[in-house]
Tab-separated table of C-alpha atoms and ligand atoms in Angstrom:
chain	number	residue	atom	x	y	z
Q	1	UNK	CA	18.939	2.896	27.932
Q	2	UNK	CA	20.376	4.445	31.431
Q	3	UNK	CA	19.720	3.970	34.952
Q	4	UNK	CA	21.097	6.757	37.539
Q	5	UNK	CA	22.284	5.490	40.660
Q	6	UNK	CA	23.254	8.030	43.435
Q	7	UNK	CA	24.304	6.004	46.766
Q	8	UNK	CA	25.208	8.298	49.637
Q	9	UNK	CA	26.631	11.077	47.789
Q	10	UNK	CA	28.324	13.974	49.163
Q	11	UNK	CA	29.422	17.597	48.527
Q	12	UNK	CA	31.366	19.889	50.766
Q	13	UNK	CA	32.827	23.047	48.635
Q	14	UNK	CA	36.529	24.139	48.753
Q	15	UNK	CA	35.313	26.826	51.817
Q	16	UNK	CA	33.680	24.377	53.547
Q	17	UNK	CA	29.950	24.868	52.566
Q	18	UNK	CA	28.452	21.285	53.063
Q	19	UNK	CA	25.829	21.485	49.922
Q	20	UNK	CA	24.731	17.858	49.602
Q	21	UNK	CA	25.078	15.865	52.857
Q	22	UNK	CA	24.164	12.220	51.576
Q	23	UNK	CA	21.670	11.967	49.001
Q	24	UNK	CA	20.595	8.600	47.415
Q	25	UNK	CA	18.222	8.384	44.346
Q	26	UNK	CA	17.838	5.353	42.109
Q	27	UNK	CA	16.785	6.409	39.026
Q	28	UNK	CA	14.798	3.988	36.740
Q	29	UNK	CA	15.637	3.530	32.501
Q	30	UNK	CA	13.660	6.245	30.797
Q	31	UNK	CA	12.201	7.867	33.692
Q	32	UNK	CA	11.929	11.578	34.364
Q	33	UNK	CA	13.361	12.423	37.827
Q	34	UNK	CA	12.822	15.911	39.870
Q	35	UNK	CA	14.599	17.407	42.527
Q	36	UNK	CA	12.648	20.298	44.138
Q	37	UNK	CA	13.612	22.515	47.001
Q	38	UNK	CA	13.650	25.910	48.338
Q	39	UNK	CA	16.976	27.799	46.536
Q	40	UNK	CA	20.432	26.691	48.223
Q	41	UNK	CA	19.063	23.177	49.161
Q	42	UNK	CA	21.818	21.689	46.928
Q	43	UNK	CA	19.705	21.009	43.607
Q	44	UNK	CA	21.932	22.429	41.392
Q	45	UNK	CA	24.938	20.906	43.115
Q	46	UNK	CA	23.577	17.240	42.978
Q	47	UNK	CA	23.135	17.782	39.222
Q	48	UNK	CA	26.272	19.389	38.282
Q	49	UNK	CA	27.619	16.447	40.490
Q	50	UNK	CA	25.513	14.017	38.126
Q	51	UNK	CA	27.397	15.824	35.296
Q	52	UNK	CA	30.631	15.520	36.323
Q	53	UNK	CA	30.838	19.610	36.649
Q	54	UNK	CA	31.602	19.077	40.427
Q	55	UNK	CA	33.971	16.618	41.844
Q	56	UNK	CA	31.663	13.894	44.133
Q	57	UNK	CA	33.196	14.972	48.074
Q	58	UNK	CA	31.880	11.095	48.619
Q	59	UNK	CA	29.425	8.120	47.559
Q	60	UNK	CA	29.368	6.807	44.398
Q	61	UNK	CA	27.005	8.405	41.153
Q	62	UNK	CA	26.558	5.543	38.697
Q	63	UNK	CA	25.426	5.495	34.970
Q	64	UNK	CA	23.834	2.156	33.735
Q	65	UNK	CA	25.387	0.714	36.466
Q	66	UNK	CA	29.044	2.100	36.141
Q	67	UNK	CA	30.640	4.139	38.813
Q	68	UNK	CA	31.233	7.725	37.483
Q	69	UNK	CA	32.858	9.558	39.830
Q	70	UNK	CA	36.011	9.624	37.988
Q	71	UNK	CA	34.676	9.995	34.702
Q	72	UNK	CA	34.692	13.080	32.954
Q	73	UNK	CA	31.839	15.147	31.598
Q	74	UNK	CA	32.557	14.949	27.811
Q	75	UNK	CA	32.773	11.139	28.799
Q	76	UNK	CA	29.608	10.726	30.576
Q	77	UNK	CA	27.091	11.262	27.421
Q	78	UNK	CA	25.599	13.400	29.356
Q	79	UNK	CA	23.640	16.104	27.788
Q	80	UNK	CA	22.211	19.600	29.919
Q	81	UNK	CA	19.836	22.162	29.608
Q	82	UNK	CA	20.197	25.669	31.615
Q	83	UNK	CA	18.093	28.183	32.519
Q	84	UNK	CA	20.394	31.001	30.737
Q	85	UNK	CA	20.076	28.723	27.400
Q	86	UNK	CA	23.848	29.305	27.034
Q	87	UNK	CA	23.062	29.422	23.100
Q	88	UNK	CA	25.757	31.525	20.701
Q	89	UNK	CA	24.700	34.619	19.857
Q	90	UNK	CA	26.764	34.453	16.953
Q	91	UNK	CA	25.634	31.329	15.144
Q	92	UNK	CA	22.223	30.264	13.278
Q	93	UNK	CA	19.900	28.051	15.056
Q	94	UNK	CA	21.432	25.165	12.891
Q	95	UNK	CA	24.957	25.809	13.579
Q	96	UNK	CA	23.823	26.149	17.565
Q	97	UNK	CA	22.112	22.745	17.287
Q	98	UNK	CA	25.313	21.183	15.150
Q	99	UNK	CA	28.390	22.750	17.202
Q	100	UNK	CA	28.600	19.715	19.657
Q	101	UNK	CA	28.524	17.352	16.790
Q	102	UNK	CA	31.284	18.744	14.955
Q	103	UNK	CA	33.347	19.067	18.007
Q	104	UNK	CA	32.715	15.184	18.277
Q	105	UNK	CA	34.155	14.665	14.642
Q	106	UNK	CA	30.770	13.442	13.267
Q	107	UNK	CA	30.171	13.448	9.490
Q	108	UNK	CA	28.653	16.281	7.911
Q	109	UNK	CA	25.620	14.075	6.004
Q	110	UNK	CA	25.111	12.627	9.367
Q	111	UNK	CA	25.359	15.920	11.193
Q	112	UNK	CA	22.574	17.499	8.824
Q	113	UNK	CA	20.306	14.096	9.362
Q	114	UNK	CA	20.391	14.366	12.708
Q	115	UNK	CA	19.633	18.112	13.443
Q	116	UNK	CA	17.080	18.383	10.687
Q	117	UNK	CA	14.977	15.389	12.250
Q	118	UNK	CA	15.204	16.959	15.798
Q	119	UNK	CA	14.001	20.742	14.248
Q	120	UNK	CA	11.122	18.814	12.825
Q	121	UNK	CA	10.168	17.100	16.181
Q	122	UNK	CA	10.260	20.458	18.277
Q	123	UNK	CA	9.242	22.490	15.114
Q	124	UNK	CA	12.058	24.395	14.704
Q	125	UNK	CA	12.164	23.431	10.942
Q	126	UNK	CA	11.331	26.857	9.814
Q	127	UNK	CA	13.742	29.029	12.039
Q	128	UNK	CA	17.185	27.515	11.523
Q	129	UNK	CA	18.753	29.741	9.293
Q	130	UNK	CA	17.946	32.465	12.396
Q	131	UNK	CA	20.484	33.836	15.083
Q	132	UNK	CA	18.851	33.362	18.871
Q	133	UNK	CA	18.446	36.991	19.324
Q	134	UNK	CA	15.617	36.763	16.360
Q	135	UNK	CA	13.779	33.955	18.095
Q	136	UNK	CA	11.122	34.531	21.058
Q	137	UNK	CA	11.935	32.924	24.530
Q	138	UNK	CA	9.879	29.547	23.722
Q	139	UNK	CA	12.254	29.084	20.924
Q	140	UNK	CA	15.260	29.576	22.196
Q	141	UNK	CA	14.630	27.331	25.038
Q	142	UNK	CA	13.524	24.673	22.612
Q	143	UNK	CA	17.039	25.615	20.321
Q	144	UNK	CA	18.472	24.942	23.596
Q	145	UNK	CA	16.875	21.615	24.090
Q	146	UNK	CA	17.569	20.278	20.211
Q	147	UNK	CA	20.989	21.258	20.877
Q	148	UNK	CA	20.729	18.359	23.748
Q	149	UNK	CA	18.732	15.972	21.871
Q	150	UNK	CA	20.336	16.201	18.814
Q	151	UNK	CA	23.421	13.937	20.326
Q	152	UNK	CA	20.966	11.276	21.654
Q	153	UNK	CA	22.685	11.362	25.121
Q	154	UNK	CA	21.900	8.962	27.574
Q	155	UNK	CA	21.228	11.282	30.306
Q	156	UNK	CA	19.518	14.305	30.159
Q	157	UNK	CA	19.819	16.879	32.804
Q	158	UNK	CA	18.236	19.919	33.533
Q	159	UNK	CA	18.756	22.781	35.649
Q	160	UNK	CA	15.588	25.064	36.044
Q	161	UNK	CA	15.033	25.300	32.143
Q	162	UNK	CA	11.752	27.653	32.063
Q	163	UNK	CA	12.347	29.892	34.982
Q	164	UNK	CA	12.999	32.920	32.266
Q	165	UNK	CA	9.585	32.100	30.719
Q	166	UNK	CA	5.980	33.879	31.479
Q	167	UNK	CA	3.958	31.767	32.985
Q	168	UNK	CA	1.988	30.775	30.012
Q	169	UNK	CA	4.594	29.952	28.128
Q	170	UNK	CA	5.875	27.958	31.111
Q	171	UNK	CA	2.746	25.616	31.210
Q	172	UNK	CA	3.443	25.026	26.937
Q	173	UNK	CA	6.860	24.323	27.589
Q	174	UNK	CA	6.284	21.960	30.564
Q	175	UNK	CA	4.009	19.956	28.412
Q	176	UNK	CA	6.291	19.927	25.777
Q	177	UNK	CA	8.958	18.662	27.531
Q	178	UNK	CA	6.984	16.361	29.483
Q	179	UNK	CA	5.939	15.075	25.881
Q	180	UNK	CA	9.362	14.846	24.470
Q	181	UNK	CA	10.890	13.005	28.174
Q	182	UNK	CA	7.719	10.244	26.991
Q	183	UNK	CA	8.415	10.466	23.317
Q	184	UNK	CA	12.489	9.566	23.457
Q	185	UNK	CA	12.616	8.000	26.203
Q	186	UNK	CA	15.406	9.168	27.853
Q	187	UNK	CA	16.377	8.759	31.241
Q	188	UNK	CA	15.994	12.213	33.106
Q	189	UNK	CA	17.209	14.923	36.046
Q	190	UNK	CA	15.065	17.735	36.576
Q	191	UNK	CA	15.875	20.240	38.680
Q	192	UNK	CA	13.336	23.378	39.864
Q	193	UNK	CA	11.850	25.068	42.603
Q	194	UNK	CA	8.377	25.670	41.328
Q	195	UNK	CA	6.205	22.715	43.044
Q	196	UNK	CA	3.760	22.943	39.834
Q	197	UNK	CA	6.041	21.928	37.927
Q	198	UNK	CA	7.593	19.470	39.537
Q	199	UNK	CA	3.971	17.770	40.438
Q	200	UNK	CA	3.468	17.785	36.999
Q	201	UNK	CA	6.426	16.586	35.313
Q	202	UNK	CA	8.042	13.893	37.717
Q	203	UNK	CA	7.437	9.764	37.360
Q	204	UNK	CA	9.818	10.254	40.569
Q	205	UNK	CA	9.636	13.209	42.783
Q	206	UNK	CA	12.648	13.898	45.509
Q	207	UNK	CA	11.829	16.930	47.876
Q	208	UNK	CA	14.861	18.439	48.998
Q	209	UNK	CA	15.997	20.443	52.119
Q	210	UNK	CA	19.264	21.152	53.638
Q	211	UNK	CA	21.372	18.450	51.649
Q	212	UNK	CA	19.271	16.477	52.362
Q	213	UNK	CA	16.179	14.252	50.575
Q	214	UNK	CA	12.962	14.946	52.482
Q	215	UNK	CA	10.799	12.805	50.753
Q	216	UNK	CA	10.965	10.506	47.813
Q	217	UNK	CA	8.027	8.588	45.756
Q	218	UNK	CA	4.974	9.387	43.135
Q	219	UNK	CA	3.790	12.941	43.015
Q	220	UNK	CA	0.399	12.303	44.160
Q	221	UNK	CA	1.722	10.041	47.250
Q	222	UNK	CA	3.895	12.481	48.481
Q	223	UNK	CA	0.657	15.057	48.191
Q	224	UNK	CA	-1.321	13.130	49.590
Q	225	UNK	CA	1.031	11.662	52.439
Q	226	UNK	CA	3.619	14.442	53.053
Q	227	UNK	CA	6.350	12.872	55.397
Q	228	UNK	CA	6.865	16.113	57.259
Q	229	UNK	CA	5.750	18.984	57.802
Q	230	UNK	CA	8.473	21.042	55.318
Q	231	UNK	CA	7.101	18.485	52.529
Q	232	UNK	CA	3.768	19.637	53.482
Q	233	UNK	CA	3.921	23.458	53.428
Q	234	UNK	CA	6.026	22.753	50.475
Q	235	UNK	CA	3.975	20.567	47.868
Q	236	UNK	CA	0.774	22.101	47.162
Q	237	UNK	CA	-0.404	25.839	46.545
Q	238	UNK	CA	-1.522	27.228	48.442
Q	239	UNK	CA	0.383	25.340	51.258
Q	240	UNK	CA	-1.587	22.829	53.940
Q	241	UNK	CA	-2.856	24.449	56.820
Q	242	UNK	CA	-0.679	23.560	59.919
Q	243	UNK	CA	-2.020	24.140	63.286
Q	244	UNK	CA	-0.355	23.624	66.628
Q	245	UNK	CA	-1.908	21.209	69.176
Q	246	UNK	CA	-1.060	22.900	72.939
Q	247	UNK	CA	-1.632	19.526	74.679
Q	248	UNK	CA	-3.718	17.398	72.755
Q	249	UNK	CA	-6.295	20.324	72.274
Q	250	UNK	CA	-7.283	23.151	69.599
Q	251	UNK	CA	-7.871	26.235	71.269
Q	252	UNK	CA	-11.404	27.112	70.242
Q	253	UNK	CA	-12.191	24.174	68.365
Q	254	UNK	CA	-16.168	23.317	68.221
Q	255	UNK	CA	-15.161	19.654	67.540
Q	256	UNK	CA	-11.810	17.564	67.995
Q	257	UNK	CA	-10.577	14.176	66.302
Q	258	UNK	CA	-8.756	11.666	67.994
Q	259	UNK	CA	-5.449	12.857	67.889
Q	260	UNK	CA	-2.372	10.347	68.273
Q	261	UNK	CA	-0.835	11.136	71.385
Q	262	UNK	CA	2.610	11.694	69.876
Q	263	UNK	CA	1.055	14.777	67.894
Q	264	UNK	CA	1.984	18.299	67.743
Q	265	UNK	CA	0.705	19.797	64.840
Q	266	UNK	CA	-2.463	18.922	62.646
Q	267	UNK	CA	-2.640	19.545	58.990
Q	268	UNK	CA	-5.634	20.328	56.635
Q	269	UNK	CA	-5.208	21.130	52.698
Q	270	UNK	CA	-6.991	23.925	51.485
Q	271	UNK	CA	-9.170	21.965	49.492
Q	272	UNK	CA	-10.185	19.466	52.016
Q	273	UNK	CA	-11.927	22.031	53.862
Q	274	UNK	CA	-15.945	22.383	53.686
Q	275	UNK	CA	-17.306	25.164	54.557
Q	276	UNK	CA	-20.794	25.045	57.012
Q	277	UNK	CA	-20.854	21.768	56.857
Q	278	UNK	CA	-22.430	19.942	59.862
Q	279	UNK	CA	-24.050	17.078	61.305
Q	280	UNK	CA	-22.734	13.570	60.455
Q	281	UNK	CA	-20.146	14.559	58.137
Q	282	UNK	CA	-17.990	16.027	61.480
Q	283	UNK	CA	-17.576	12.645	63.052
Q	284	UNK	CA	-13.931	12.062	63.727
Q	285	UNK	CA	-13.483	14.831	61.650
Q	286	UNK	CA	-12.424	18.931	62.912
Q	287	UNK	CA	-14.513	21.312	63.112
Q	288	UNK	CA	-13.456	25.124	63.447
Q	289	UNK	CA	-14.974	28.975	63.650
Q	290	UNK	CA	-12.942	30.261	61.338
Q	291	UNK	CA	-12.939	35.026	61.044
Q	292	UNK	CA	-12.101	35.656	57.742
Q	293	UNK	CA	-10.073	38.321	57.172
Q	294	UNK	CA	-9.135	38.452	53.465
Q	295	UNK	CA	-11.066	37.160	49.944
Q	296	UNK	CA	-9.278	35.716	46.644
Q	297	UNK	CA	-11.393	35.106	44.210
Q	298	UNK	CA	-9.375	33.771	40.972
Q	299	UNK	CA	-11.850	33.107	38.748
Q	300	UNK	CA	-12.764	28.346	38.583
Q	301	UNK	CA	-12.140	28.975	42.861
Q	302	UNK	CA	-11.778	30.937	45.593
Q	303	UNK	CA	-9.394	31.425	48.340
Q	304	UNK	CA	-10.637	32.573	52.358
Q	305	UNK	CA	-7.368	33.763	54.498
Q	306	UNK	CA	-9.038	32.379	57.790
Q	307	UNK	CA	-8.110	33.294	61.440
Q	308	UNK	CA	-9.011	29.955	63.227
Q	309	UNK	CA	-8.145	28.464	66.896
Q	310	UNK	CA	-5.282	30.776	67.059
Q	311	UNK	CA	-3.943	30.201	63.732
Q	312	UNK	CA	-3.749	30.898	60.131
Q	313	UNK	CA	-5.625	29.016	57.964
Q	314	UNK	CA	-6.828	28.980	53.976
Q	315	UNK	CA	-9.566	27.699	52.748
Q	316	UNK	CA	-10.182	26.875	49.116
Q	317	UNK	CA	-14.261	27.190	47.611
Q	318	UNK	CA	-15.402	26.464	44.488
Q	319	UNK	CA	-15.972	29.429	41.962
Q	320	UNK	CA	-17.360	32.568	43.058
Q	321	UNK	CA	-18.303	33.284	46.899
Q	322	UNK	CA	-20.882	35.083	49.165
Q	323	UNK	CA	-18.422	34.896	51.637
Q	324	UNK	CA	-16.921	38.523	53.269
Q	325	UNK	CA	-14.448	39.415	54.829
Q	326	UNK	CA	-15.644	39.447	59.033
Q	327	UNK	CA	-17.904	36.783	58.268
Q	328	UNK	CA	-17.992	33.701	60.912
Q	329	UNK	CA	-17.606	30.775	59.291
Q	330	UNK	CA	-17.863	26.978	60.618
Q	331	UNK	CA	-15.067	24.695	58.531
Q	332	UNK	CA	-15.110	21.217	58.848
Q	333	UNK	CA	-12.202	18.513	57.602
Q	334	UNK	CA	-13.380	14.930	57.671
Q	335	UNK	CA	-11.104	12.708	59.707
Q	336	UNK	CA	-9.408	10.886	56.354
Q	337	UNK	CA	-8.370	14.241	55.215
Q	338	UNK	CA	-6.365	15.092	58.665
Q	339	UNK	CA	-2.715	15.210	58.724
Q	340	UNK	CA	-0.525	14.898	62.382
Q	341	UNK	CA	2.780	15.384	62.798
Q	342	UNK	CA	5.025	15.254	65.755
Q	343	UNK	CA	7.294	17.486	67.396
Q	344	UNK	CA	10.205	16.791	65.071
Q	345	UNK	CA	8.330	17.700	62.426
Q	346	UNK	CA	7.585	14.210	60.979
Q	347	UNK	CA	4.333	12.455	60.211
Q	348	UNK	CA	2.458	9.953	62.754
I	1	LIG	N1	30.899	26.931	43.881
I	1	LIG	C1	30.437	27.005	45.137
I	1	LIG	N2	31.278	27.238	46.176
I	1	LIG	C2	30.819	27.290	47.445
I	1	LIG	N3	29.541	27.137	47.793
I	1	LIG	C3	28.656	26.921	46.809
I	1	LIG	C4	29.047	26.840	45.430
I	1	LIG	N4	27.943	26.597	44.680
I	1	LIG	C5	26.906	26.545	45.549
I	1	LIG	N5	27.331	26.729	46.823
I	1	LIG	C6	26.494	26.685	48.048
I	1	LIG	O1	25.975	25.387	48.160
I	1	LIG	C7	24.618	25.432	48.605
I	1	LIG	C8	23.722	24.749	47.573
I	1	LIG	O2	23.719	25.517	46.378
I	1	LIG	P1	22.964	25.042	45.062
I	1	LIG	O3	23.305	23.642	44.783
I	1	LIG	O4	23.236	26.042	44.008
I	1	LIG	O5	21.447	25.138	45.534
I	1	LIG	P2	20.086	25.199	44.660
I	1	LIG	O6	20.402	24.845	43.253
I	1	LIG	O7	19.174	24.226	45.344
I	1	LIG	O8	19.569	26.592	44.808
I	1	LIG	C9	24.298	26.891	48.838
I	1	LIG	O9	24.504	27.173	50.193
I	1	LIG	C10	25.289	27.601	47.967
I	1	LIG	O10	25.585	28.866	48.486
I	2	LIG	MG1	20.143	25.953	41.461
């Protein structure tokens, strides 16, 4: 049982880089936590931070309601999981998975208990006698996650585990893990830049930019309610469609919602669009003559790059599509599915 507390928390490097600028995140008991961001935002920072790799510049990072900061990492019962794996070459999968133990003084009967009953769970069973270089990616990233699980830490952290991974083998592994988060129930840091994954893996998703936390909540809230505009182009592929409102208006719109006065931009996902709709359904909504100009079709949808009212925009169909590129197209979003934000960038 662990709870994560970060209150305020600070990092500014020995040259001066300010990498975290006052981040806090309260972490629930066995809940699975991810920090996503464009790269340099200051994920990996926070977490080494939450490891006790970095020194805290100020604020306060608490385990289970004890202040950290001063704590070491060996102390923490921490336990993290890299991208790189960081396994050695030299040493069988068991040894790999035992090393940590040993260094800890534990006994040998317990040792062998302990990694043999986390093989079986991420079916590893079969390969320890093998050095990493004989195992495929999968496995060594799941060597590299028995190696954590095998000291039942508290805490486990992780810092863009599948980004060496093929993309199929990416989608396994995120299930997997998301499986084994449920399954021990330990508390968790996630860090990644890949908004899939972090939409699919967090009970509590942080957005990151700059240092700072954009946006904190539920997956689906924060898709469905992006606080900003960054959140917005950020959370969801492809990105919402942001268009600029020159006062109050859409150039070449055929019909406008009532947009808050404080406005700048309006924002449409992909999916929300509907394409030649008409009639009733338009009411409050916006309507637009889109020219497309390029066609995507993957396959269960497809994807129209759209010029519209002076913009870019992308719309998302179902399956296959008549649709070519020059064709005129009216595309309607119905007034729930709008999104404003104002000048700064932040919802209204
Ligand atoms: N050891 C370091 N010394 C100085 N600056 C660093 C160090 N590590 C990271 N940074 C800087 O801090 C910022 C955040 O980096 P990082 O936490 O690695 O971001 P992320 O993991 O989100 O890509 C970046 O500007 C990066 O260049
Ligand atoms: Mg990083």
């Amino acid at each position: 049982m662990a709870t994560v507390d970060l209150k305020d928390v600070k990092k500014v490097y020995p040259g001066g880089v300010e990498a975290v600028k006052g981040v806090s995140i309260a972490i629930p008991d066995k809940q699975l936590c991810v920090l996503v961001g464009p790269s340099g935002c200051g994920k990996s920072t926070l977490l080494r931070m939450i490891a006790g790799l970095e020194t805290i510049s100020a604020g306060t990072c608490s385990i289970d309601g004890k202040v950290v900061n001063a704590i070491g990492p060996t102390e923490r019962d921490i336990a993290m999981v890299f991208q790189n794996y960081a396994l050695y070459p030299h040493m069988k999968v068991y040894d790999n998975m035992a090393y940590g133990l040993r260094n800890r003084g534990m006994p040998k009967d317990e040792i062998d208990k302990r990694v043999r009953a986390t093989a079986q769970t991420l079916e590893l069973a079969h390969l320890l006698e093998r050095r990493p270089r004989e195992l495929s990616g999968g496995q060594r990233q799941r060597v590299a996650m028995g190696r954590a699980i095998v000291r039942s830490p508290k805490v486990f952290l992780f810092d863009e585990p599948l980004s060496n991974l093929d993309a199929k083998l990416r989608g396994q592994m995120r299930v997997e893990i998301k499986n084994l988060q449920r399954q021990l129930g330990v508390t968790s840091v996630y860090v990644t830049h890949d908004q899939l994954e972090a939409m699919t893996l967090a009970d509590v998703l942080v957005v990151m930019n700059a240092g700072l936390v954009e946006q904190l909540g539920a997956p689906l809230d924060i898709y469905e309610k992006p606080a900003s505009t960054f959140v917005a182009s950020f959370i969801g592929a492809p990105p919402m469609n942001l268009l600029p409102l020159r006062s109050g208006q859409l150039e070449g719109a055929v019909s406008l919602p009532a947009i808050p006065t404080n406005a700048a931009t309006i924002g449409f996902r992909p999916e929300d669009c509907e394409v030649g709709a008409d009639g009733a359904a338009a009411e409050g909504g916006l309507r637009l003559m889109a020219r497309v100009q390029g066609v995507e079709p993957v396959g269960a949808e497809s994807f129209l790059y759209c010029e519209a009212a002076g913009g870019r925009i992308v719309v998302r169909v179902p399956g296959r599509t008549a649709v070519a590129v020059g064709d005129q197209l009216p595309v309607l979003t119905r007034r729930e599915k709008l999104h404003f934000f104002g000048g700064d960038g932040k919802r209204v």
